[in-house]
Amino acid sequence: MSDQRPGADQVRRTPSVSCVFLCHDGRGRVLLARRGAGARDEPGTWDCGAGALEYGESFEAAVAREVAEEYVTRPLEIETIGVRNVLREEPASHWVAVIFAVRVDPAEAAIGEPHKFDELGWFSPDALPSPLHSQLAESIKLFRAWQEA
């Protein structure tokens, strides 16, 4: 017996919610990670941190969890600095990215997910490494605007 519901043959597509965070040292430098061979996309590029918002989780709890997982440290301050609607063709995805500035202690930051990242570095937003992840430039723009405010 076939499913008679209208549209049952179509997959329901909804955007995901991602918490994107630019960790900083409070003195203007940002922490970036180089994506390793096991990264979901764009290996070899430098990027800030990010992770999916889990059901029932606050933004702050998601950011704290992801910072701990990715950088083995805890946020000292978390501030929302923007929201982006991200539509990508390759890989095909749609997500709402809530962007955060997160102050951390530079002495505590380390690679927490070596299967995803192979190097960490502290950089001035005016002197970023290359190549950058395709989505990083927009987050850096929001970070710079936040710094200037």
PDB file of C-alpha atoms in Angstrom, residues 4 47 92 112 135 138:
ATOM      1  CA  GLN A   4      -1.556   8.685   0.114  1.00  0.00           C
ATOM      2  CA  ASP A  47      37.738  29.285  10.112  1.00  0.00           C
ATOM      3  CA  ALA A  92      23.926  22.110  -0.405  1.00  0.00           C
ATOM      4  CA  GLY A 112      39.820  19.826  21.178  1.00  0.00           C
ATOM      5  CA  GLN A 135      31.823  31.806   5.167  1.00  0.00           C
ATOM      6  CA  GLU A 138      30.983  37.802   6.677  1.00  0.00           C
TER       7      GLU A 138
END
